[in-house]
mmCIF file of C-alpha atoms and ligand atoms in Angstrom:
data_model
loop_
_atom_site.group_PDB
_atom_site.id
_atom_site.type_symbol
_atom_site.label_atom_id
_atom_site.label_comp_id
_atom_site.label_asym_id
_atom_site.label_seq_id
_atom_site.Cartn_x
_atom_site.Cartn_y
_atom_site.Cartn_z
ATOM 1 C CA MET A 1 -24.168 18.411 -1.338
ATOM 2 C CA LYS A 2 -22.705 16.246 -5.540
ATOM 3 C CA ILE A 3 -19.987 15.668 -6.987
ATOM 4 C CA THR A 4 -19.663 17.762 -9.859
ATOM 5 C CA ASP A 5 -15.622 17.278 -10.818
ATOM 6 C CA VAL A 6 -13.673 13.887 -10.914
ATOM 7 C CA GLU A 7 -9.961 14.697 -12.109
ATOM 8 C CA VAL A 8 -7.328 13.023 -12.352
ATOM 9 C CA LEU A 9 -3.629 14.445 -11.941
ATOM 10 C CA TYR A 10 -0.046 11.975 -13.731
ATOM 11 C CA LEU A 11 2.550 13.418 -12.026
ATOM 12 C CA ARG A 12 6.107 12.122 -13.481
ATOM 13 C CA LEU A 13 9.579 12.950 -12.898
ATOM 14 C CA PRO A 14 11.134 13.960 -16.068
ATOM 15 C CA ASN A 15 14.298 11.891 -15.650
ATOM 16 C CA LEU A 16 12.003 8.935 -15.245
ATOM 17 C CA THR A 17 13.733 5.165 -15.726
ATOM 18 C CA ILE A 18 11.684 1.935 -15.905
ATOM 19 C CA LYS A 19 14.075 0.035 -13.737
ATOM 20 C CA GLY A 20 14.285 3.075 -10.649
ATOM 21 C CA ASP A 21 11.407 2.898 -7.595
ATOM 22 C CA GLY A 22 7.919 3.484 -8.041
ATOM 23 C CA SER A 23 7.957 6.835 -6.583
ATOM 24 C CA GLN A 24 8.617 8.261 -9.997
ATOM 25 C CA ASP A 25 5.381 8.882 -10.587
ATOM 26 C CA ALA A 26 2.708 8.974 -9.592
ATOM 27 C CA VAL A 27 -1.998 9.543 -10.193
ATOM 28 C CA ILE A 28 -3.710 12.081 -7.662
ATOM 29 C CA VAL A 29 -7.460 11.730 -7.997
ATOM 30 C CA ARG A 30 -8.729 15.002 -7.479
ATOM 31 C CA ILE A 31 -12.868 15.228 -6.687
ATOM 32 C CA SER A 32 -14.930 18.708 -6.307
ATOM 33 C CA THR A 33 -18.353 19.338 -4.700
ATOM 34 C CA ASP A 34 -21.136 22.128 -5.297
ATOM 35 C CA GLU A 35 -20.078 22.853 -1.420
ATOM 36 C CA GLY A 36 -16.852 24.557 -2.485
ATOM 37 C CA ILE A 37 -15.154 21.228 -0.310
ATOM 38 C CA VAL A 38 -12.016 19.306 -2.506
ATOM 39 C CA GLY A 39 -11.635 15.449 -1.639
ATOM 40 C CA ILE A 40 -8.169 13.797 -2.812
ATOM 41 C CA GLY A 41 -6.934 10.314 -3.294
ATOM 42 C CA GLU A 42 -4.324 8.038 -5.470
ATOM 43 C CA ALA A 43 -3.977 5.399 -6.817
ATOM 44 C CA ASP A 44 -0.281 2.861 -7.016
ATOM 45 C CA SER A 45 -0.781 1.735 -10.375
ATOM 46 C CA SER A 46 -0.402 2.460 -14.181
ATOM 47 C CA PRO A 47 -1.440 6.518 -14.223
ATOM 48 C CA LEU A 48 -2.458 6.134 -17.863
ATOM 49 C CA ILE A 49 -4.587 2.773 -16.541
ATOM 50 C CA ILE A 50 -5.957 4.550 -14.190
ATOM 51 C CA LYS A 51 -6.897 8.383 -16.458
ATOM 52 C CA ALA A 52 -8.734 5.660 -18.565
ATOM 53 C CA ILE A 53 -11.029 4.073 -16.332
ATOM 54 C CA ILE A 54 -12.046 7.623 -14.480
ATOM 55 C CA GLU A 55 -12.190 9.343 -17.836
ATOM 56 C CA THR A 56 -13.591 6.369 -20.627
ATOM 57 C CA PRO A 57 -17.265 7.841 -21.767
ATOM 58 C CA PRO A 58 -20.068 5.089 -21.585
ATOM 59 C CA SER A 59 -19.815 2.184 -23.922
ATOM 60 C CA HIS A 60 -22.706 0.257 -22.067
ATOM 61 C CA SER A 61 -24.909 0.119 -18.988
ATOM 62 C CA ALA A 62 -21.668 -1.969 -17.320
ATOM 63 C CA SER A 63 -19.013 -0.857 -18.999
ATOM 64 C CA ILE A 64 -19.456 2.969 -17.801
ATOM 65 C CA GLY A 65 -16.411 5.327 -16.308
ATOM 66 C CA LEU A 66 -15.867 5.688 -12.931
ATOM 67 C CA ARG A 67 -16.094 9.973 -13.212
ATOM 68 C CA ASP A 68 -19.805 9.119 -15.613
ATOM 69 C CA LEU A 69 -21.039 7.563 -12.357
ATOM 70 C CA LEU A 70 -20.422 10.482 -9.583
ATOM 71 C CA ILE A 71 -21.270 12.636 -11.210
ATOM 72 C CA GLY A 72 -23.734 14.388 -9.419
ATOM 73 C CA GLU A 73 -23.916 12.239 -6.759
ATOM 74 C CA ASP A 74 -23.992 12.881 -2.773
ATOM 75 C CA PRO A 75 -20.145 11.852 -1.921
ATOM 76 C CA LEU A 76 -21.013 11.321 1.337
ATOM 77 C CA GLU A 77 -23.025 8.309 0.757
ATOM 78 C CA ILE A 78 -19.699 6.196 0.422
ATOM 79 C CA GLU A 79 -20.271 2.721 0.786
ATOM 80 C CA ARG A 80 -23.215 3.284 -2.310
ATOM 81 C CA LEU A 81 -20.954 4.464 -4.345
ATOM 82 C CA TRP A 82 -18.478 2.157 -4.043
ATOM 83 C CA GLU A 83 -21.541 -0.590 -4.982
ATOM 84 C CA LYS A 84 -22.141 1.833 -8.047
ATOM 85 C CA MET A 85 -18.869 1.937 -9.010
ATOM 86 C CA TYR A 86 -17.788 -1.504 -8.486
ATOM 87 C CA ARG A 87 -21.290 -2.888 -10.354
ATOM 88 C CA GLN A 88 -21.126 -0.759 -13.460
ATOM 89 C CA SER A 89 -17.556 -1.380 -14.395
ATOM 90 C CA ILE A 90 -17.823 -5.412 -13.903
ATOM 91 C CA TYR A 91 -16.704 -6.099 -16.880
ATOM 92 C CA TYR A 92 -13.577 -4.268 -17.663
ATOM 93 C CA GLY A 93 -13.435 -4.328 -13.327
ATOM 94 C CA ARG A 94 -13.791 -5.897 -10.390
ATOM 95 C CA ARG A 95 -10.235 -7.128 -9.782
ATOM 96 C CA SER A 96 -6.480 -4.705 -10.585
ATOM 97 C CA VAL A 97 -6.603 -1.643 -11.897
ATOM 98 C CA GLY A 98 -10.285 -0.951 -11.955
ATOM 99 C CA VAL A 99 -10.011 -1.084 -8.447
ATOM 100 C CA HIS A 100 -7.269 0.688 -8.025
ATOM 101 C CA ALA A 101 -9.270 3.610 -9.243
ATOM 102 C CA MET A 102 -11.920 3.609 -7.280
ATOM 103 C CA SER A 103 -8.980 2.714 -4.756
ATOM 104 C CA ALA A 104 -8.164 7.035 -5.491
ATOM 105 C CA ILE A 105 -11.731 8.000 -5.434
ATOM 106 C CA ASP A 106 -12.665 6.105 -1.888
ATOM 107 C CA ILE A 107 -9.719 7.654 -0.545
ATOM 108 C CA ALA A 108 -10.958 11.174 -2.204
ATOM 109 C CA LEU A 109 -14.078 10.233 -0.783
ATOM 110 C CA TRP A 110 -13.609 9.663 2.794
ATOM 111 C CA ASP A 111 -11.379 13.167 2.872
ATOM 112 C CA ILE A 112 -14.511 15.134 1.641
ATOM 113 C CA ALA A 113 -16.499 13.289 4.472
ATOM 114 C CA GLY A 114 -14.131 14.405 7.368
ATOM 115 C CA LYS A 115 -13.922 18.190 5.720
ATOM 116 C CA TYR A 116 -17.722 17.772 5.661
ATOM 117 C CA TYR A 117 -18.496 16.512 9.761
ATOM 118 C CA GLY A 118 -15.318 18.401 10.759
ATOM 119 C CA VAL A 119 -12.913 15.431 11.921
ATOM 120 C CA PRO A 120 -9.881 13.645 10.522
ATOM 121 C CA VAL A 121 -10.936 9.813 8.958
ATOM 122 C CA TYR A 122 -9.973 7.914 11.786
ATOM 123 C CA LYS A 123 -13.250 9.402 14.214
ATOM 124 C CA LEU A 124 -15.024 8.127 10.702
ATOM 125 C CA LEU A 125 -14.020 4.760 10.980
ATOM 126 C CA GLY A 126 -14.663 4.550 14.882
ATOM 127 C CA GLY A 127 -12.405 6.213 16.516
ATOM 128 C CA SER A 128 -8.275 6.588 17.309
ATOM 129 C CA TYR A 129 -6.367 3.789 19.431
ATOM 130 C CA ARG A 130 -2.992 5.828 19.049
ATOM 131 C CA ASP A 131 -2.444 8.819 17.459
ATOM 132 C CA LYS A 132 1.492 7.503 16.618
ATOM 133 C CA ILE A 133 2.007 4.329 14.252
ATOM 134 C CA PRO A 134 5.194 2.669 14.421
ATOM 135 C CA ALA A 135 7.241 2.391 11.420
ATOM 136 C CA TYR A 136 9.836 -0.483 9.816
ATOM 137 C CA ALA A 137 12.064 1.333 7.247
ATOM 138 C CA SER A 138 11.631 -0.206 3.896
ATOM 139 C CA VAL A 139 14.518 -0.798 1.412
ATOM 140 C CA LEU A 140 15.990 -2.232 -1.290
ATOM 141 C CA MET A 141 18.462 -5.771 -1.176
ATOM 142 C CA PRO A 142 22.160 -4.119 -2.053
ATOM 143 C CA ASP A 143 24.239 -6.269 -3.947
ATOM 144 C CA THR A 144 27.329 -6.679 -0.901
ATOM 145 C CA GLU A 145 27.594 -7.329 3.100
ATOM 146 C CA TYR A 146 29.121 -3.859 3.278
ATOM 147 C CA GLU A 147 26.338 -1.512 1.527
ATOM 148 C CA VAL A 148 23.374 -3.740 3.913
ATOM 149 C CA GLU A 149 25.862 -3.001 7.185
ATOM 150 C CA LYS A 150 25.636 0.364 6.077
ATOM 151 C CA LEU A 151 21.836 0.936 5.741
ATOM 152 C CA ALA A 152 20.722 -1.103 8.809
ATOM 153 C CA CYS A 153 23.559 1.547 10.651
ATOM 154 C CA GLY A 154 21.424 4.601 9.240
ATOM 155 C CA PHE A 155 18.226 3.354 10.258
ATOM 156 C CA ILE A 156 18.673 2.338 13.279
ATOM 157 C CA GLU A 157 19.983 6.328 13.962
ATOM 158 C CA GLN A 158 16.385 7.224 12.570
ATOM 159 C CA GLY A 159 15.126 5.274 15.245
ATOM 160 C CA TYR A 160 13.274 3.173 13.002
ATOM 161 C CA THR A 161 11.705 -0.315 14.905
ATOM 162 C CA GLY A 162 12.896 -2.533 11.663
ATOM 163 C CA VAL A 163 14.002 -2.733 9.229
ATOM 164 C CA LYS A 164 12.614 -5.041 5.306
ATOM 165 C CA PHE A 165 14.914 -5.756 2.581
ATOM 166 C CA GLY A 166 13.634 -6.957 -0.884
ATOM 167 C CA TRP A 167 13.339 -7.086 -3.875
ATOM 168 C CA GLY A 168 17.179 -5.971 -4.829
ATOM 169 C CA ALA A 169 20.082 -9.144 -4.971
ATOM 170 C CA PHE A 170 17.635 -11.475 -3.758
ATOM 171 C CA GLY A 171 16.416 -15.230 -5.274
ATOM 172 C CA LYS A 172 20.103 -15.113 -7.736
ATOM 173 C CA ASP A 173 22.634 -16.935 -5.430
ATOM 174 C CA GLU A 174 20.841 -18.776 -2.060
ATOM 175 C CA TYR A 175 24.099 -18.993 -0.232
ATOM 176 C CA LYS A 176 24.392 -15.071 -1.437
ATOM 177 C CA ASP A 177 20.874 -15.023 0.357
ATOM 178 C CA VAL A 178 21.515 -16.258 3.535
ATOM 179 C CA SER A 179 25.086 -14.784 3.976
ATOM 180 C CA LEU A 180 23.157 -10.853 2.587
ATOM 181 C CA VAL A 181 20.241 -11.439 5.712
ATOM 182 C CA ALA A 182 22.768 -12.698 8.550
ATOM 183 C CA ALA A 183 24.748 -9.568 7.209
ATOM 184 C CA ALA A 184 21.516 -7.798 8.193
ATOM 185 C CA ARG A 185 20.955 -9.676 11.333
ATOM 186 C CA ARG A 186 24.726 -8.803 12.326
ATOM 187 C CA ALA A 187 24.728 -5.284 11.652
ATOM 188 C CA ILE A 188 21.280 -4.315 13.625
ATOM 189 C CA GLY A 189 21.848 -6.742 16.680
ATOM 190 C CA ASP A 190 18.522 -7.657 18.594
ATOM 191 C CA LYS A 191 17.402 -3.931 18.471
ATOM 192 C CA LEU A 192 15.155 -3.725 15.127
ATOM 193 C CA SER A 193 13.047 -5.883 14.074
ATOM 194 C CA LEU A 194 14.081 -7.579 10.851
ATOM 195 C CA GLN A 195 11.920 -8.837 7.903
ATOM 196 C CA ILE A 196 13.202 -9.516 4.347
ATOM 197 C CA ASP A 197 10.946 -9.208 0.963
ATOM 198 C CA ILE A 198 11.642 -12.439 -2.146
ATOM 199 C CA GLY A 199 9.525 -10.155 -4.824
ATOM 200 C CA MET A 200 8.875 -13.489 -5.277
ATOM 201 C CA GLU A 201 12.617 -15.073 -6.544
ATOM 202 C CA TRP A 202 12.518 -18.132 -5.030
ATOM 203 C CA LYS A 203 10.185 -19.686 -7.466
ATOM 204 C CA THR A 204 9.377 -22.925 -6.490
ATOM 205 C CA VAL A 205 7.483 -23.658 -3.620
ATOM 206 C CA SER A 206 10.305 -26.637 -2.701
ATOM 207 C CA HIS A 207 12.653 -24.516 -2.979
ATOM 208 C CA ALA A 208 10.996 -21.507 -0.944
ATOM 209 C CA ILE A 209 11.255 -24.052 1.764
ATOM 210 C CA LYS A 210 14.594 -24.930 2.045
ATOM 211 C CA MET A 211 15.431 -21.264 1.994
ATOM 212 C CA CYS A 212 12.967 -20.324 5.211
ATOM 213 C CA LYS A 213 14.967 -23.205 7.020
ATOM 214 C CA ARG A 214 17.837 -21.339 6.184
ATOM 215 C CA MET A 215 17.390 -18.374 7.473
ATOM 216 C CA GLU A 216 15.432 -19.778 11.231
ATOM 217 C CA PRO A 217 18.703 -18.897 12.714
ATOM 218 C CA PHE A 218 18.045 -14.953 11.532
ATOM 219 C CA HIS A 219 14.949 -14.219 13.892
ATOM 220 C CA LEU A 220 12.879 -12.605 11.041
ATOM 221 C CA ASN A 221 9.789 -10.553 11.784
ATOM 222 C CA TRP A 222 8.126 -12.371 8.424
ATOM 223 C CA ILE A 223 9.409 -13.829 5.092
ATOM 224 C CA GLU A 224 7.667 -11.841 1.866
ATOM 225 C CA GLU A 225 6.514 -12.965 -0.221
ATOM 226 C CA PRO A 226 8.286 -15.537 -1.550
ATOM 227 C CA ILE A 227 6.312 -17.614 -3.969
ATOM 228 C CA PRO A 228 3.630 -14.896 -5.926
ATOM 229 C CA PRO A 229 0.889 -14.512 -3.919
ATOM 230 C CA ASP A 230 -1.733 -16.093 -6.950
ATOM 231 C CA ASP A 231 -0.252 -19.429 -5.771
ATOM 232 C CA ILE A 232 -2.343 -20.248 -3.153
ATOM 233 C CA GLU A 233 -1.974 -24.271 -2.909
ATOM 234 C CA GLY A 234 1.594 -22.864 -2.239
ATOM 235 C CA TYR A 235 1.390 -20.908 0.883
ATOM 236 C CA ALA A 236 -0.735 -23.459 1.495
ATOM 237 C CA ARG A 237 2.360 -25.755 0.923
ATOM 238 C CA LEU A 238 4.708 -23.025 3.210
ATOM 239 C CA ALA A 239 2.137 -22.653 6.163
ATOM 240 C CA ARG A 240 2.663 -26.820 6.773
ATOM 241 C CA HIS A 241 6.442 -26.881 6.136
ATOM 242 C CA VAL A 242 7.787 -23.529 7.414
ATOM 243 C CA SER A 243 7.711 -22.361 11.036
ATOM 244 C CA GLN A 244 8.445 -18.824 10.069
ATOM 245 C CA THR A 245 5.781 -15.911 9.622
ATOM 246 C CA ILE A 246 4.534 -15.469 5.693
ATOM 247 C CA ALA A 247 3.364 -12.070 4.333
ATOM 248 C CA SER A 248 1.880 -11.557 1.005
ATOM 249 C CA GLY A 249 -1.164 -9.908 -0.499
ATOM 250 C CA GLU A 250 0.580 -6.410 -2.214
ATOM 251 C CA GLU A 251 -1.087 -7.016 -5.820
ATOM 252 C CA LEU A 252 -4.291 -8.036 -4.586
ATOM 253 C CA THR A 253 -7.430 -6.057 -4.341
ATOM 254 C CA THR A 254 -10.715 -6.707 -2.387
ATOM 255 C CA ARG A 255 -11.793 -8.950 0.199
ATOM 256 C CA PHE A 256 -12.195 -11.964 -2.521
ATOM 257 C CA GLU A 257 -8.700 -12.138 -3.316
ATOM 258 C CA TYR A 258 -7.785 -11.439 0.832
ATOM 259 C CA TRP A 259 -10.077 -14.775 2.172
ATOM 260 C CA ASP A 260 -8.235 -17.093 -0.512
ATOM 261 C CA LEU A 261 -5.250 -15.548 0.820
ATOM 262 C CA MET A 262 -6.551 -16.171 4.716
ATOM 263 C CA ASP A 263 -8.376 -19.115 4.203
ATOM 264 C CA LYS A 264 -6.686 -21.009 2.004
ATOM 265 C CA GLY A 265 -3.021 -19.499 1.650
ATOM 266 C CA GLN A 266 -2.839 -19.674 5.593
ATOM 267 C CA VAL A 267 -0.309 -16.661 5.604
ATOM 268 C CA GLY A 268 -0.012 -15.553 8.562
ATOM 269 C CA ILE A 269 0.371 -11.788 7.570
ATOM 270 C CA ILE A 270 -1.217 -10.141 4.471
ATOM 271 C CA GLN A 271 -0.550 -6.552 2.785
ATOM 272 C CA PRO A 272 -2.988 -4.778 1.593
ATOM 273 C CA ASP A 273 -2.030 -1.152 -0.086
ATOM 274 C CA VAL A 274 -4.918 1.180 0.629
ATOM 275 C CA THR A 275 -4.874 3.036 -3.413
ATOM 276 C CA ARG A 276 -5.006 -0.716 -4.967
ATOM 277 C CA CYS A 277 -7.366 -2.946 -2.544
ATOM 278 C CA GLY A 278 -10.146 -0.649 -2.745
ATOM 279 C CA GLY A 279 -9.917 2.170 -0.978
ATOM 280 C CA ILE A 280 -10.607 2.234 2.535
ATOM 281 C CA THR A 281 -13.914 1.236 2.659
ATOM 282 C CA GLU A 282 -13.135 -2.272 1.274
ATOM 283 C CA LEU A 283 -9.587 -1.941 3.631
ATOM 284 C CA LYS A 284 -12.289 -2.131 6.452
ATOM 285 C CA ARG A 285 -13.894 -5.191 5.121
ATOM 286 C CA ILE A 286 -10.566 -7.390 4.591
ATOM 287 C CA ALA A 287 -9.927 -5.675 8.707
ATOM 288 C CA THR A 288 -12.720 -7.378 9.723
ATOM 289 C CA LEU A 289 -12.099 -10.325 8.119
ATOM 290 C CA ALA A 290 -8.467 -10.984 8.835
ATOM 291 C CA GLU A 291 -9.922 -10.811 12.381
ATOM 292 C CA LEU A 292 -11.955 -13.446 11.960
ATOM 293 C CA LYS A 293 -9.064 -15.754 10.605
ATOM 294 C CA SER A 294 -6.071 -14.024 13.473
ATOM 295 C CA THR A 295 -4.334 -12.585 10.507
ATOM 296 C CA ARG A 296 -2.195 -9.707 10.914
ATOM 297 C CA ILE A 297 -2.331 -6.582 8.419
ATOM 298 C CA VAL A 298 0.291 -4.690 7.713
ATOM 299 C CA PRO A 299 -0.240 -2.520 4.989
ATOM 300 C CA HIS A 300 1.761 -2.143 2.599
ATOM 301 C CA GLY A 301 3.141 1.535 1.179
ATOM 302 C CA PHE A 302 5.685 3.345 -1.084
ATOM 303 C CA SER A 303 4.509 6.087 -2.533
ATOM 304 C CA THR A 304 3.396 9.614 -2.226
ATOM 305 C CA GLY A 305 1.790 11.156 1.639
ATOM 306 C CA ILE A 306 -1.777 10.674 -0.080
ATOM 307 C CA LEU A 307 -0.728 7.262 0.468
ATOM 308 C CA VAL A 308 0.220 7.571 3.770
ATOM 309 C CA ALA A 309 -2.076 9.645 5.072
ATOM 310 C CA ALA A 310 -4.689 7.066 4.402
ATOM 311 C CA SER A 311 -2.717 4.277 5.692
ATOM 312 C CA LEU A 312 -2.415 5.931 9.587
ATOM 313 C CA HIS A 313 -6.105 6.852 8.426
ATOM 314 C CA PHE A 314 -7.068 3.698 8.943
ATOM 315 C CA LEU A 315 -3.893 1.850 11.083
ATOM 316 C CA ALA A 316 -5.235 4.615 14.493
ATOM 317 C CA ALA A 317 -8.486 3.506 13.823
ATOM 318 C CA LEU A 318 -7.416 -0.511 13.897
ATOM 319 C CA LYS A 319 -7.214 -2.278 17.285
ATOM 320 C CA ASP A 320 -3.696 -4.164 15.876
ATOM 321 C CA GLY A 321 -3.109 -1.650 13.642
ATOM 322 C CA ASP A 322 0.117 -1.067 15.158
ATOM 323 C CA LEU A 323 3.087 -1.078 12.848
ATOM 324 C CA MET A 324 3.230 0.756 9.630
ATOM 325 C CA GLU A 325 5.618 0.393 5.804
ATOM 326 C CA PHE A 326 7.298 3.574 5.326
ATOM 327 C CA CYS A 327 9.401 4.730 3.409
ATOM 328 C CA ARG A 328 11.344 7.907 2.143
ATOM 329 C CA THR A 329 13.073 8.021 -0.743
ATOM 330 C CA GLY A 330 14.418 10.822 -2.810
ATOM 331 C CA SER A 331 11.578 11.388 -4.759
ATOM 332 C CA PRO A 332 10.139 15.332 -4.487
ATOM 333 C CA LEU A 333 6.647 13.112 -4.996
ATOM 334 C CA ASN A 334 7.504 11.695 -1.380
ATOM 335 C CA THR A 335 9.052 14.767 -0.324
ATOM 336 C CA ASP A 336 7.250 17.912 -1.349
ATOM 337 C CA LEU A 337 3.995 16.589 -2.705
ATOM 338 C CA LEU A 338 2.582 17.785 0.606
ATOM 339 C CA ILE A 339 1.466 21.107 1.936
ATOM 340 C CA LYS A 340 2.559 19.976 5.553
ATOM 341 C CA PRO A 341 4.875 16.208 5.057
ATOM 342 C CA ILE A 342 3.947 13.610 6.679
ATOM 343 C CA GLU A 343 5.691 13.562 10.300
ATOM 344 C CA PHE A 344 8.280 11.234 11.619
ATOM 345 C CA GLU A 345 9.974 11.052 14.639
ATOM 346 C CA HIS A 346 11.742 8.985 16.525
ATOM 347 C CA GLY A 347 10.856 5.207 14.801
ATOM 348 C CA MET A 348 7.041 6.599 14.801
ATOM 349 C CA VAL A 349 4.479 8.260 11.685
ATOM 350 C CA VAL A 350 2.369 10.807 13.338
ATOM 351 C CA VAL A 351 -1.109 10.805 11.901
ATOM 352 C CA PRO A 352 -2.099 13.692 11.033
ATOM 353 C CA GLN A 353 -4.863 15.173 12.734
ATOM 354 C CA SER A 354 -6.614 18.582 10.779
ATOM 355 C CA PRO A 355 -10.416 17.292 9.268
ATOM 356 C CA GLY A 356 -10.894 14.542 6.238
ATOM 357 C CA LEU A 357 -6.601 12.996 5.418
ATOM 358 C CA GLY A 358 -5.622 16.699 7.217
ATOM 359 C CA VAL A 359 -3.341 16.472 3.816
ATOM 360 C CA GLU A 360 -3.275 19.428 1.329
ATOM 361 C CA LEU A 361 -1.387 18.649 -2.230
ATOM 362 C CA ASN A 362 1.286 21.286 -2.440
ATOM 363 C CA GLU A 363 -0.300 23.126 -6.425
ATOM 364 C CA GLU A 364 3.431 23.687 -7.080
ATOM 365 C CA ILE A 365 4.717 20.946 -7.098
ATOM 366 C CA VAL A 366 1.274 19.391 -8.939
ATOM 367 C CA LYS A 367 1.704 22.090 -11.381
ATOM 368 C CA LYS A 368 5.916 21.078 -11.907
ATOM 369 C CA TYR A 369 5.487 17.586 -12.272
ATOM 370 C CA GLY A 370 2.008 17.506 -13.596
ATOM 371 C CA TYR A 371 3.094 15.049 -17.094
ATOM 372 C CA ARG A 372 0.638 15.768 -20.262
ATOM 373 C CA VAL A 373 0.090 12.897 -23.355
ATOM 374 C CA SER A 374 1.010 14.679 -26.587
HETATM 375 MG MG1 MG B 1 6.612 -6.206 -0.890
#
């Protein structure tokens, strides 16, 4: 089998606003083969940059667009192709968007492999520990205690196992941070786990240490990104001074960056996003390192059903992959992009069982939201 094409689909809602959430646009990669098997993947990144990285013509031997590296290759040789892409994009790639683009391609290759062998991707990853993954709801922190309580009650009704309030109102006033979290805990009682995502708004390590201590009465499952993920020394200081579990890393790419965050930064939970970190291939390597460091993985996920499906297969095959972020925004790119949506029942997300990722694009939605740059 040979790869015959690598297409980049840029989907975008007509009324996109930069203050809105990340589900307003998406970049999907579709890889075709000479045997008629087609795979899909996604990068949660900046769509036109991803498009450029994949489609750009070669300028010299270590600066080649990813599409040119893949045409004519055997799509089943996934690890070799990962190394080929990494090596030949080494000057413009290695981290960040270069690896985001590789992630989308890698996911599409796993989809092709599953379809070729007639099995769901989790079987290729070693087999399934579970067929449903417990999900926590993830939502922006609103401005008032009333709104916090209303949202929290809705999540209890929908059956989620936990809730995370993040970004939004956090970090502007320390008294308000405490009162909003107190309202969340009051509203959910001890029925659900509660975690908060500071979105790097606590700024200094000293302030973050002080605020973590003030959050102790609310029994948080974790405190996420109080400071930027590159501040490895800051995370190490937090680990020495704070009793709660600290989570971080949704922005990072490759095992090299996660190793530093775990080894030097001593975080308790890493949050790789499969559509950014290097795809399923790299996420497996990161998981091996995480096991060596006794660090938990709770993947980040805030985009289409392709990301959700890739995360589900990874978690199904991970020994302790028993929690995922699950966002249901009103965006049609989240709700309608797949012919058969990802199933959510009683707080659990169901792992697709068809070959490959087990999801198919709804071509009408692709056509409707396909965006062309003039
Ligand atoms: Mg986050």
